[in-house]
Amino acid sequence: MSLIDALNWRYAVKKMNGQPVEQEKVDQIIKAASLAPTSSGLQPFKVIVITNQELKEKIAPIAFNQSQVIDSSHLLVFAAQENYTEEGIDAVFNRMNTERGLPLETTDEYKNQLKGMILSRSAEENFNHAAKQAYIAFGIALAEAASLKVDATPMEGFNASQLDELLGLGEKHLKSVTLLPLGYRDEAGDWLVNLKKVRKPLNEFVIEYK
């Protein structure tokens, strides 16, 4: 199945049937998210995987009681770093150079320029930057799920501060950005399942300069 076919197949499932998603498929979706491009390769976010049913039931009211949270097989939480740190940036470049068999100082010039730019910004600016990186991975996870015919519902409709408190994300210097329940559609109970996918025609979507 091509990516276009997969994206035509997927939709924002409104009702899941509770059927478990095979772990190898979940692993593949998470791996795809980990391979997403990020600014300077910093990967300033985490993917939190929740299968505990009691915890999902606590999250449901925080997510305005959207049933997919409870009925999903796996609930993924994409959480971005509150801020960048010098130690964190150093760790990324040290790993990169070590795994490539290069001296640690190979990237010092670029790394120091990067730190000068990033560490001079406010925490709010850096969180917004990190959240944008998380969204890229979020989109790739959504596409990979579709390619595997795993249903996924992108969610921004939740109280982030309450979820952060419930999951103890502040202690990890993280803030939740998006939710991605994974599961399988309940074809008998989902009002959206048979409706046509509608998007803007390409001549309205694309602006060309020739």
Short mmCIF file of C-alpha atoms in Angstrom, two decimals:
data_model
loop_
_atom_site.label_atom_id
_atom_site.label_comp_id
_atom_site.label_asym_id
_atom_site.label_seq_id
_atom_site.Cartn_x
_atom_site.Cartn_y
_atom_site.Cartn_z
CA MET A 1 0.00 0.00 0.00
CA SER A 2 1.40 3.39 -1.01
CA LEU A 3 1.50 6.24 1.48
CA ILE A 4 -1.26 8.02 -0.47
CA ASP A 5 -3.42 4.89 -0.28
CA ALA A 6 -2.73 4.61 3.45
CA LEU A 7 -3.64 8.27 4.04
CA ASN A 8 -6.85 7.84 2.04
CA TRP A 9 -7.69 4.78 4.20
CA ARG A 10 -7.13 6.53 7.53
CA TYR A 11 -9.49 8.92 9.24
CA ALA A 12 -9.81 10.31 12.76
CA VAL A 13 -11.53 7.31 14.31
CA LYS A 14 -14.27 8.33 16.73
CA LYS A 15 -14.96 4.91 18.23
CA MET A 16 -12.45 2.09 18.77
CA ASN A 17 -13.37 -1.52 19.48
CA GLY A 18 -10.84 -2.29 22.21
CA GLN A 19 -9.01 -4.91 20.14
CA PRO A 20 -5.30 -4.99 21.04
CA VAL A 21 -2.78 -3.81 18.46
CA GLU A 22 0.03 -6.27 17.83
CA GLN A 23 3.12 -5.19 19.76
CA GLU A 24 5.37 -5.44 16.69
CA LYS A 25 3.15 -2.86 14.95
CA VAL A 26 3.28 -0.53 17.94
CA ASP A 27 7.05 -0.91 18.03
CA GLN A 28 7.22 -0.04 14.33
CA ILE A 29 5.08 3.08 14.82
CA ILE A 30 7.30 4.25 17.68
CA LYS A 31 10.44 3.48 15.67
CA ALA A 32 9.09 5.60 12.82
CA ALA A 33 8.55 8.47 15.26
CA SER A 34 12.12 8.09 16.53
CA LEU A 35 13.42 8.36 12.96
CA ALA A 36 11.61 11.64 12.30
CA PRO A 37 13.78 14.60 11.32
CA THR A 38 14.38 17.10 14.11
CA SER A 39 16.27 20.37 14.25
CA SER A 40 20.01 19.58 14.52
CA GLY A 41 19.05 16.02 15.47
CA LEU A 42 18.24 17.10 19.04
CA GLN A 43 15.04 15.05 19.44
CA PRO A 44 13.74 17.29 22.24
CA PHE A 45 10.72 15.18 23.13
CA LYS A 46 9.65 11.79 24.46
CA VAL A 47 6.93 9.34 23.48
CA ILE A 48 5.09 7.95 26.50
CA VAL A 49 3.28 4.65 25.91
CA ILE A 50 0.30 3.91 28.14
CA THR A 51 -1.45 0.53 28.21
CA ASN A 52 -2.58 0.54 31.86
CA GLN A 53 -6.37 0.63 31.72
CA GLU A 54 -6.81 2.33 35.10
CA LEU A 55 -4.47 5.11 34.02
CA LYS A 56 -6.31 5.54 30.70
CA GLU A 57 -9.56 5.86 32.64
CA LYS A 58 -8.00 8.64 34.74
CA ILE A 59 -6.84 10.39 31.57
CA ALA A 60 -10.27 10.21 29.89
CA PRO A 61 -11.87 13.14 31.78
CA ILE A 62 -8.71 15.17 31.22
CA ALA A 63 -9.29 14.53 27.49
CA PHE A 64 -12.96 15.61 27.63
CA ASN A 65 -14.10 11.98 27.91
CA GLN A 66 -13.17 11.09 24.35
CA SER A 67 -13.85 7.35 24.27
CA GLN A 68 -10.79 6.53 22.15
CA VAL A 69 -8.58 7.16 25.20
CA ILE A 70 -10.21 4.29 27.09
CA ASP A 71 -10.94 2.03 24.11
CA SER A 72 -7.49 2.33 22.57
CA SER A 73 -5.00 -0.48 22.77
CA HIS A 74 -2.06 1.89 23.36
CA LEU A 75 -2.23 5.59 24.18
CA LEU A 76 0.82 7.53 23.01
CA VAL A 77 1.61 10.86 24.63
CA PHE A 78 4.06 13.11 22.78
CA ALA A 79 5.76 15.33 25.36
CA ALA A 80 8.27 18.07 24.56
CA GLN A 81 11.13 19.32 26.71
CA GLU A 82 10.35 22.39 28.80
CA ASN A 83 13.67 23.88 27.71
CA TYR A 84 17.04 23.01 26.23
CA THR A 85 20.12 22.65 28.42
CA GLU A 86 23.83 22.78 27.69
CA GLU A 87 24.22 19.28 29.13
CA GLY A 88 21.44 17.93 26.93
CA ILE A 89 22.90 19.40 23.76
CA ASP A 90 26.36 18.09 24.65
CA ALA A 91 24.91 14.60 25.23
CA VAL A 92 23.29 14.55 21.77
CA PHE A 93 26.51 15.50 19.98
CA ASN A 94 28.65 13.19 22.11
CA ARG A 95 26.42 10.25 21.21
CA MET A 96 26.38 11.25 17.56
CA ASN A 97 30.14 11.44 17.29
CA THR A 98 30.75 8.31 19.34
CA GLU A 99 28.40 6.19 17.25
CA ARG A 100 29.98 7.55 14.06
CA GLY A 101 33.47 6.74 15.34
CA LEU A 102 34.50 10.41 15.34
CA PRO A 103 36.41 12.41 17.96
CA LEU A 104 34.02 14.21 20.33
CA GLU A 105 35.41 17.59 19.29
CA THR A 106 34.54 17.03 15.62
CA THR A 107 31.34 19.08 15.84
CA ASP A 108 32.44 21.61 18.46
CA GLU A 109 32.27 24.64 16.18
CA TYR A 110 28.72 23.92 15.06
CA LYS A 111 27.62 22.75 18.52
CA ASN A 112 28.89 25.92 20.20
CA GLN A 113 27.15 28.12 17.63
CA LEU A 114 23.97 26.17 18.20
CA LYS A 115 24.20 26.48 21.98
CA GLY A 116 24.81 30.21 21.67
CA MET A 117 21.59 30.58 19.71
CA ILE A 118 19.36 28.16 21.62
CA LEU A 119 20.47 28.92 25.16
CA SER A 120 19.99 32.65 24.65
CA ARG A 121 16.26 32.17 24.03
CA SER A 122 13.53 32.12 26.66
CA ALA A 123 12.20 28.84 28.05
CA GLU A 124 8.88 29.54 26.34
CA GLU A 125 10.55 30.00 22.95
CA ASN A 126 12.51 26.80 23.40
CA PHE A 127 9.45 24.80 24.49
CA ASN A 128 7.56 26.03 21.42
CA HIS A 129 10.50 24.98 19.25
CA ALA A 130 10.65 21.55 20.91
CA ALA A 131 6.89 21.11 20.50
CA LYS A 132 7.21 21.72 16.75
CA GLN A 133 9.77 18.92 16.57
CA ALA A 134 7.40 16.64 18.47
CA TYR A 135 4.66 17.41 15.94
CA ILE A 136 6.86 16.24 13.08
CA ALA A 137 7.33 12.87 14.79
CA PHE A 138 3.64 12.79 15.66
CA GLY A 139 2.73 13.14 11.97
CA ILE A 140 5.15 10.43 10.94
CA ALA A 141 3.77 8.08 13.62
CA LEU A 142 0.27 8.77 12.30
CA ALA A 143 1.36 7.96 8.74
CA GLU A 144 3.18 4.78 9.80
CA ALA A 145 0.10 3.63 11.71
CA ALA A 146 -1.97 4.12 8.57
CA SER A 147 0.53 2.16 6.49
CA LEU A 148 0.11 -0.75 8.94
CA LYS A 149 -3.69 -0.36 8.94
CA VAL A 150 -3.65 0.57 12.61
CA ASP A 151 -6.19 3.24 13.45
CA ALA A 152 -4.98 6.36 15.24
CA THR A 153 -6.80 9.49 16.32
CA PRO A 154 -4.75 12.70 16.62
CA MET A 155 -5.80 14.63 19.71
CA GLU A 156 -5.07 18.11 20.97
CA GLY A 157 -8.31 18.19 22.96
CA PHE A 158 -7.05 17.66 26.49
CA ASN A 159 -5.95 19.67 29.51
CA ALA A 160 -2.17 19.53 29.21
CA SER A 161 -1.38 20.85 32.68
CA GLN A 162 -3.65 18.26 34.33
CA LEU A 163 -2.15 15.45 32.26
CA ASP A 164 1.37 16.64 33.07
CA GLU A 165 0.51 16.53 36.77
CA LEU A 166 -1.06 13.07 36.54
CA LEU A 167 1.96 11.63 34.70
CA GLY A 168 4.57 13.52 36.76
CA LEU A 169 6.01 15.09 33.62
CA GLY A 170 7.20 18.21 35.43
CA GLU A 171 9.71 16.06 37.30
CA LYS A 172 11.03 14.92 33.91
CA HIS A 173 11.13 18.52 32.58
CA LEU A 174 8.52 17.64 29.96
CA LYS A 175 5.15 19.04 28.88
CA SER A 176 2.53 17.06 26.96
CA VAL A 177 1.79 18.26 23.43
CA THR A 178 -0.45 15.71 21.70
CA LEU A 179 -2.16 12.36 22.25
CA LEU A 180 -2.31 9.49 19.78
CA PRO A 181 -4.60 6.58 20.72
CA LEU A 182 -3.84 3.45 18.69
CA GLY A 183 -6.41 0.75 18.06
CA TYR A 184 -8.94 -0.54 15.58
CA ARG A 185 -12.12 1.15 14.40
CA ASP A 186 -15.52 0.03 15.66
CA GLU A 187 -17.23 -0.09 12.28
CA ALA A 188 -20.67 -0.63 13.79
CA GLY A 189 -20.38 2.19 16.32
CA ASP A 190 -18.41 4.92 14.56
CA TRP A 191 -20.58 7.48 12.77
CA LEU A 192 -17.62 8.70 10.69
CA VAL A 193 -16.43 5.36 9.33
CA ASN A 194 -18.31 5.36 6.01
CA LEU A 195 -18.29 9.07 5.26
CA LYS A 196 -16.25 10.37 2.34
CA LYS A 197 -12.86 11.90 3.12
CA VAL A 198 -13.03 15.55 2.07
CA ARG A 199 -10.05 17.84 1.49
CA LYS A 200 -9.48 21.04 -0.45
CA PRO A 201 -8.80 20.40 -4.14
CA LEU A 202 -5.11 20.77 -4.96
CA ASN A 203 -5.68 23.91 -7.03
CA GLU A 204 -6.94 25.59 -3.84
CA PHE A 205 -4.38 23.96 -1.58
CA VAL A 206 -1.23 24.79 -3.56
CA ILE A 207 0.19 28.21 -4.40
CA GLU A 208 2.79 28.12 -7.19
CA TYR A 209 5.38 30.69 -8.23
CA LYS A 210 6.75 29.92 -11.67
#
